Amino acid sequence: MLKRILVANRGEIACRILRACKEAEIESVAIFAANDAGTLFTELADIAIQLEGYGLAETYLNQQQILEIAVEQGCDSIHPGFGFLSERADFAQAVIDSGLIWIGPSPEAIAKMGDKITARIVMKEAGVPVIPGEEVDGGIEQIIAAAPSVGYPLLLKATAGGGGKGMRVVYDEADLETEAKAAMREAFNAFGDDRIYVEKLLTGSRHIEIQILADKSGRTIHLGERECSVQRRHQKVFEESPSVALDSELREAMGEAACAAARAVNYEGAGTVEFLVTPIGEFFFLEMNTRIQVEHPVTEMVTGVDLVREQLRIASGEPMSCGQLSMRGHAIEVRLYAEDPANNFLPAIGKLKRFVSPTGPGIRLDTGVRQGDEVTPDYDPMLAKLIVWAPSRKESLQRMARALDEFVILGCTTNVRFLRELCDHPDVVDGWTTTDMIERLWPEGWNPDMELSISSAGLLIASACESSNYGRIIQHSSGEVGKISPFSTINRRLP
Amino acid sequence: MLKRILVANRGEIACRILRACKEAEIESVAIFAANDAGTLFTELADIAIQLEGYGLAETYLNQQQILEIAVEQGCDSIHPGFGFLSERADFAQAVIDSGLIWIGPSPEAIAKMGDKITARIVMKEAGVPVIPGEEVDGGIEQIIAAAPSVGYPLLLKATAGGGGKGMRVVYDEADLETEAKAAMREAFNAFGDDRIYVEKLLTGSRHIEIQILADKSGRTIHLGERECSVQRRHQKVFEESPSVALDSELREAMGEAACAAARAVNYEGAGTVEFLVTPIGEFFFLEMNTRIQVEHPVTEMVTGVDLVREQLRIASGEPMSCGQLSMRGHAIEVRLYAEDPANNFLPAIGKLKRFVSPTGPGIRLDTGVRQGDEVTPDYDPMLAKLIVWAPSRKESLQRMARALDEFVILGCTTNVRFLRELCDHPDVVDGWTTTDMIERLWPEGWNPDMELSISSAGLLIASACESSNYGRIIQHSSGEVGKISPFSTINRRLP
Amino acid sequence: MEFKLGGNRIEIEPQREGSVFIHEGMILHMGPELWLEIDGRKHKANAIKIDDVWWVHVLGHTLQFEVVEPGINGDDDDSGLTSPMPGKILDVLVTVGQKVSSGDTLMIMEAMKMEHKIIASHDGVVEKIHYNVGEQVNQGVELLSLSE
Amino acid sequence: MEFKLGGNRIEIEPQREGSVFIHEGMILHMGPELWLEIDGRKHKANAIKIDDVWWVHVLGHTLQFEVVEPGINGDDDDSGLTSPMPGKILDVLVTVGQKVSSGDTLMIMEAMKMEHKIIASHDGVVEKIHYNVGEQVNQGVELLSLSE
């Protein structure tokens, strides 16, 4: 049984893990950079320790400092969440070498799956189909040399990568060098490793992944699929389970392949095997994510398994608690980003002056922020995840539409309206979700489908509020007294 | 298919139904009394119509006015929620006579089950066991005459009643007359009918109820049980499913009895058959609630059936959509009351200056209020219901404890801390929940189990805030500008 | 500084250094948010003042502290027979001049659809009845006067 | 009253009667909350002013209206090559005096762990480059000047 866990992450996923610790009656230690002081996840920890330094490298990616805190605070284990150090085999090894439990798979498994080229080779050996491509070893010349045999359109991917960083689509040979350089730079900044390899771009495919769990007693199971085809800039925005594209036969074949992939690296804990599924039902191994996934809640809601709590059980040496699975209904997750979907999904910043989330049946909110928080450019723009469950896919889409209509966020531009329009877009309703869907539907960029009466209504509201001095809040708190004079407000009233 | 539903209710259950309408893409009309203007449920309706008049009788219980609005607004159906007119056979009949669809069982079924004495007789005939007692026809003399044969302690219950109104426990003959009069008065005020009957008080019993659904095609199913034993003043505060007291054999026997009860009155829609279960596993029919129940969410979370949406389907003549049930995990609901549990659960009022609800996995909040709302003495003090689901009962209790710890409500006294202490009380953890549990555990009344350091911490916070002018918010909105002078605040600063 | 908590008066003068307050080994850090430190662990607290009462949420508990204005030393009698909330008088069970004992029911009022008993807090004689059956009463008004 | 919405200036003078505002057949009721009435149906709206911008949530849409101060008539050029958010300059792809065409990538900056291209909004000649590779920039600052 674990006694005290250090959560080496921030934001929404840190909240998720800290709550799981609380529920499992395990003490928790959060670490936070100075610019995260007072945010939600620091509240949910039993102990919150501020990291020294600035920038990711000195804080959330600072292995040495994090390990020192873990030891000083008497932790017996470290949960890395996703992103950051979660797929760093060297960190996993360092945690183990410090006498702590690493809540995740072995450093060997991480290393094999983390190096995308090694992973391709291991998977081929295990009989799992991989995407046609070239396992080049990085370097701009090698990429240029490999490209013709793969053919266009092709995809440049970071060997060390994940999460869309360092990933570029190239449609034309003329763009290859520029894009490859950009990909290498991004990869280097994100992973400290600029190796890039080349894969065929399988257009019109679906991104479908299988959640697996494996415990130390040797049991490896799959928990069905998640379809994450709706992506912008190679980052998922809309995820669901089950997928309309899978029948039980294909589901079992992919589940078996996922378990085979996990067994090939003696996997332990929660992991995800990602596949591309072509329109004719072929599937290809994309990569394995050796950590908890952003979109894990949809699997939790469909299977009723608490994946994070199972991670804690497995890490402590207990068998997983879930027996025969009973899958039920349909779950959808949308990722709430601080970004402007009408402007090529450019990240946005601001203060969340209003943040009123929907409630009621079938609604789950996994959030890293709450009203009053500041969205800064320092971190990933994902603010929260909204997940719904309903007995059927149709009801699930209807529930998501209802929930997004209720969601009020003022002070920072978000993708709420974009997500809302997805819910009743015919392609989504009919299940024609493919990885190139957003580019296909909105080749010139997305703009809200807004009747004139809406902007007219907004204008009426803005002008009425402006002319009547509505809703101006002057907060007199210890730090702010006197900063804002009420008279300046009154002076600006219009006749 | 229904096209436009009038929701003849308010608060939390109106929100629940209005959201179901939205999700089912059915238009909704809310009605509200003047003192409910601007509350959450009026926001969630497509159309909100203010009722004329004051007090319950002129507003939410005003059948004529509600029917007129339904017809004027072009509604094709009325959903009564729970309480108010939901179990009024005459209203159901009037709705039908106006050419509208009544979302509930037939007036005949309501009448038979609503008159508790008729219900007892019908149940006896259907072979469903009833509690020993006397089916007196009201009147103080008859009650006094019937009491000796039933014996003490006994329970006075309103013949027309439900929800704890007009219900009194009498331990001693000396109190019988006073209590009977009070019960009659309360019953008359609540139901316009002062008839009271007498039942044996079965101490140490559990309150376990079976949810049923019946559609017009003749299918009647049960959806398992809810245990609602933890009650204060005969009102439920803590409900769960499944019950630790039932094995699959007893569950099936009670489920069968519940379906038999429903069939005996040709029941249609969602309904609940309540039983008392004695420590040796006998069960007795208590009453049937011919409407949706406050605690319906626990069944929804365990079965995955959306009961309100099924009500809409059944009322429109469709078959229920749920096939073979797949029950999973454990759900708990707590009722958040504006009341002071340390002062005999006396209802409280105030303004919800802070209302920050928990989020994350397995959490559902069905609320009728949000931050900023005023809790008035005009209506029932139930503010919201917090429901959690987890794979096991233990995990469910742990999750509820975590959720209640996160819940911040300032400005109105609530029972949050009382509910929180229930979560790890040994009797609750071990499942020794009986209807007399609260009186048994806290015969002198409940008081928070608070270490001295907590009140000391609170004192430190209050004094620090007071001396540093912390958190004083002066809102300058159109209506309030100038009402509060910032100078008066500054003057009250302490050195 | 003086507060009332559940009828008891408590005096407190925390040590203060800028935005840090100390009392009985606990440290309160006051910024845009309140953080209470006990044994090196920080806990988020919430506080808001409504009229003269500070509502404080800390460590899962909600507490109310009434500010006692300096200089005011009124021995306000909290045992007064006052209306706990707005409601309607349903029944008056005593008459002026009647002797009552602690625990006797004096009035019945209705609020929030429930009946509430107004009970004598001490033995005495009914001096005055301020409201009659059927009357609406506000919160906090005195319903009856009882001699000591 | 004048607002800017997505670069366009709009003038509006709603009819007002007390707390009721009317414009194009829509009625806004202003109390502690905002209720917009269209065709007899009321919809809750949310609005808040941050700096000079009104953020409005109505009917599931979120809109931003910038208040244009009366009297100010500056033709501020929104096609300026300004930093969309705080970040770091990763690459400068042009030099002063270089001719560029609309759509050309001029700079690459990094913010929120992503690369963003700064693209020429019109044909022109680079007049000045205000930041060099590696420099931190704030939101809204001009990165380059481009002649017309």
mmCIF file of C-alpha atoms in Angstrom, chain B residues 206 208-210 224-227 242-252 254-255 277:
data_model
loop_
_atom_site.group_PDB
_atom_site.id
_atom_site.type_symbol
_atom_site.label_atom_id
_atom_site.label_comp_id
_atom_site.label_asym_id
_atom_site.label_seq_id
_atom_site.Cartn_x
_atom_site.Cartn_y
_atom_site.Cartn_z
ATOM 1 C CA ARG B 206 -34.424 -0.228 6.970
ATOM 2 C CA ILE B 208 -35.611 0.179 1.067
ATOM 3 C CA GLU B 209 -37.467 1.071 -2.082
ATOM 4 C CA ILE B 210 -37.681 -0.432 -5.537
ATOM 5 C CA GLY B 224 -33.163 -2.567 -8.273
ATOM 6 C CA GLU B 225 -33.343 -0.948 -4.888
ATOM 7 C CA ARG B 226 -32.380 2.220 -3.099
ATOM 8 C CA GLU B 227 -31.692 2.168 0.593
ATOM 9 C CA PRO B 242 -27.413 -1.192 -3.893
ATOM 10 C CA SER B 243 -28.315 -1.856 -0.244
ATOM 11 C CA VAL B 244 -25.953 -3.918 1.866
ATOM 12 C CA ALA B 245 -29.004 -5.605 3.390
ATOM 13 C CA LEU B 246 -30.193 -7.294 0.222
ATOM 14 C CA ASP B 247 -28.880 -10.438 -1.346
ATOM 15 C CA SER B 248 -29.932 -11.302 -4.867
ATOM 16 C CA GLU B 249 -32.728 -13.523 -3.603
ATOM 17 C CA LEU B 250 -34.338 -10.824 -1.441
ATOM 18 C CA ARG B 251 -33.752 -8.265 -4.219
ATOM 19 C CA GLU B 252 -35.640 -10.407 -6.687
ATOM 20 C CA MET B 254 -38.874 -7.369 -3.486
ATOM 21 C CA GLY B 255 -38.509 -6.498 -7.168
ATOM 22 C CA VAL B 277 -37.201 -4.314 5.779
#
